[in-house]
Amino acid sequence: MDNENTVIQSIIEAARKLMQQYGFSKTTMEDIAKAAGKGKSTLYHHFKNKEEIIDEVLGQEMDSFFREVKQAVDQEKSLHAKLKTYIVVKIQSIRHRVNLYRFAMETDASTLEINTQFRRLRTRYDQQEANLILSVLTLGIAEGTLHHQSEADLAMLTELLVTCVRGVEMDIIMYNKHNTLPDKADLLVGVLVKGLS
Amino acid sequence: MDNENTVIQSIIEAARKLMQQYGFSKTTMEDIAKAAGKGKSTLYHHFKNKEEIIDEVLGQEMDSFFREVKQAVDQEKSLHAKLKTYIVVKIQSIRHRVNLYRFAMETDASTLEINTQFRRLRTRYDQQEANLILSVLTLGIAEGTLHHQSEADLAMLTELLVTCVRGVEMDIIMYNKHNTLPDKADLLVGVLVKGLS
Amino acid sequence: MDNENTVIQSIIEAARKLMQQYGFSKTTMEDIAKAAGKGKSTLYHHFKNKEEIIDEVLGQEMDSFFREVKQAVDQEKSLHAKLKTYIVVKIQSIRHRVNLYRFAMETDASTLEINTQFRRLRTRYDQQEANLILSVLTLGIAEGTLHHQSEADLAMLTELLVTCVRGVEMDIIMYNKHNTLPDKADLLVGVLVKGLS
Amino acid sequence: MDNENTVIQSIIEAARKLMQQYGFSKTTMEDIAKAAGKGKSTLYHHFKNKEEIIDEVLGQEMDSFFREVKQAVDQEKSLHAKLKTYIVVKIQSIRHRVNLYRFAMETDASTLEINTQFRRLRTRYDQQEANLILSVLTLGIAEGTLHHQSEADLAMLTELLVTCVRGVEMDIIMYNKHNTLPDKADLLVGVLVKGLS
DNA sequence: AATGAATGAGTTTTCATTCAT
DNA sequence: CATGAATGAAAACTCATTCAT
């Protein structure tokens, strides 16, 4: 039982490394098997097909991704610091996962099922993130940095903030522009906080 | 010669339609040939390979894309209106091109060359966009809505704005969340303008 | 020991159901194991290989098949009734076993051994059937419906009758034509009896 | 164009030989390609998939099969001779095609489409055969060997005859029992004609 | 200029069977 | 007895690209 998990985990581990480096479609079952030190057909003993491996890799990765971000944000005290940390750490975490992250886009008409599952994963993650940011903004209000807002407005602001940060993510993913990151994070937080206050 | 252009254009047209619908990798040379009413090997007479077709499709698409956005923005007068129009029209234009746009992500290690070319196209487009936004912001200063800024600061602001809008783009591309778009555009413009003033 | 038999029988039972539904080749060892509630490798404790399971399934099935037909024929009195019953019941019994029956044909060069074994089973069954029909014809002679015949002729007639009925079987197996069955059985029996008298 | 047919025909020819010898499922695309002196993927240039090759092989084979039988029957004059020839030649023709013929049975639940197409082929063949036998029986009536019959009865008799002969076919296909064939054909024809007169 | 023919190098998946515990 | 883990060998199918005409 413990062994079962070890084997499965070692396959996922191998898959994750390869997929991080080469992307999902370029990572073949053969590659994964070889990297895990197993026979190709052994993979099919533990997973129904490639899709199931991808799902597992993505699920684990997103969870650990969120944990990293949350932990870093939790350690900061002020609204400003928390928001900046959120942006910076999120981006840094993404940089190690660019290829996995790109997956969201590898979507074609024919891959609908993959995406269905992916969307589920993604939704779970987004929910967690929204909660995190919401609590940060609530703290900003308690702190006095932000005005008091209606619940609906807070939800909207949360969404807006996440949306803007997603723009920064994209700069990273698409252009590898991360040199100016801390400055841009500062500016973004400054503008948003001022704009929202 | 004129004929040559007609053929080439009909191939690109066919390729564009297919790629818009199914994405780049799922669109095969065979599909394109069939849709263009030509033999598969004919494509290779006019283009070196699939990559070259993709480049051409993307290039044309980006140009027309930029033209749409610029034209709409130019018709507005105030800073506020221009920015909102920029966001709204850009997003609308993207919606018709989601799969083409997604291309930026279909990247795997092995497809580096494609990306190199894509990056060139993308850079050209970004430059045009930056110029457009810069001129809008400059107008905002002339209008008195924004403070006067150093050239470096203006560049930074431009980039920030573009970055935030890219976040909205992503909401569309990844989640098809466009129902709240006009509201969100309003809010975003409001916050940014206030934050920047 | 008794337990051993229970396990074996439950495996065969599972195999039979699956093979009846999906045919021999499409029924995998995994399917059988799952249906029997056992591990895949457990099957190999009780049977040397898949072939041995097939043999057992076929053997049991043919025996029960013959028992059904014989029992029905024995209950009839006259030659005419017995022959008609023979055809009708045989066909009905086959209808529940179409996929098993089809097995005789799943033969490829590589499956020669399977067929060798199958031929043995089949021969045993055919012998029983020939005996049954022979006794029916003998009764027909005693009854006066048929002329007296030499032993060799009787054997030949038996074979002919079985052969013709096999044609009806095939109509069922290949075309599922069984709607006209009772009529055709009547006609066939009539023609044969008249032709033979 | 002529060349196209040559290539296609040579593929079918290769496929036919292999399938006649080894059966459909044991004949792989690779085998066919090798036998045709082509690359594996070339097959897919000319046929959509394995199924399409099988269909073509079967279609051609059935046509030539029917032609052989019809030609032989046409050469005979009397009802008796025609019927006997029908049986004997049909069986002989089948003997060269046993493995192809067996195909009808290679059916599993999953192979439904193949069978749909096969059923179409088979139906076409059966129709031709029924017409042939019908004309033979009509001749038997003209000849005075058979009583005059209603159209419906004639159809029924035709079907019965074909059905009985199918039994003989099966003896060949399943048991390779063809040594006693001519005698059995004589007997069968005798019994049927007497039974029908 | 146009194209039908050909293909190499992959890719996922299947399954009967063996082995270590 | 039982079984989870492992696998080799094969199979069907794909696709960008080249070549001869």
Coordinates of C-alpha atoms (C1' of nucleotides) in Angstrom, one line a residue, chain D residues 4 38-39 41-42 46, chain E residues 4-8 10:
Chain D
E4 CA -3.5 4.4 -59.2
K38 CA 5.3 -0.5 -49.8
G39 CA 5.8 1.4 -46.6
S41 CA 1.9 4.5 -44.1
T42 CA 1.5 4.2 -47.8
H46 CA -5.0 4.7 -50.3
Chain E
dG4 C1' -0.3 11.9 -56.4
dA5 C1' 2.6 8.6 -54.3
dA6 C1' 5.4 7.4 -50.8
dT7 C1' 7.4 7.1 -46.2
dG8 C1' 10.1 7.3 -41.6
dG10 C1' 6.8 8.3 -33.9

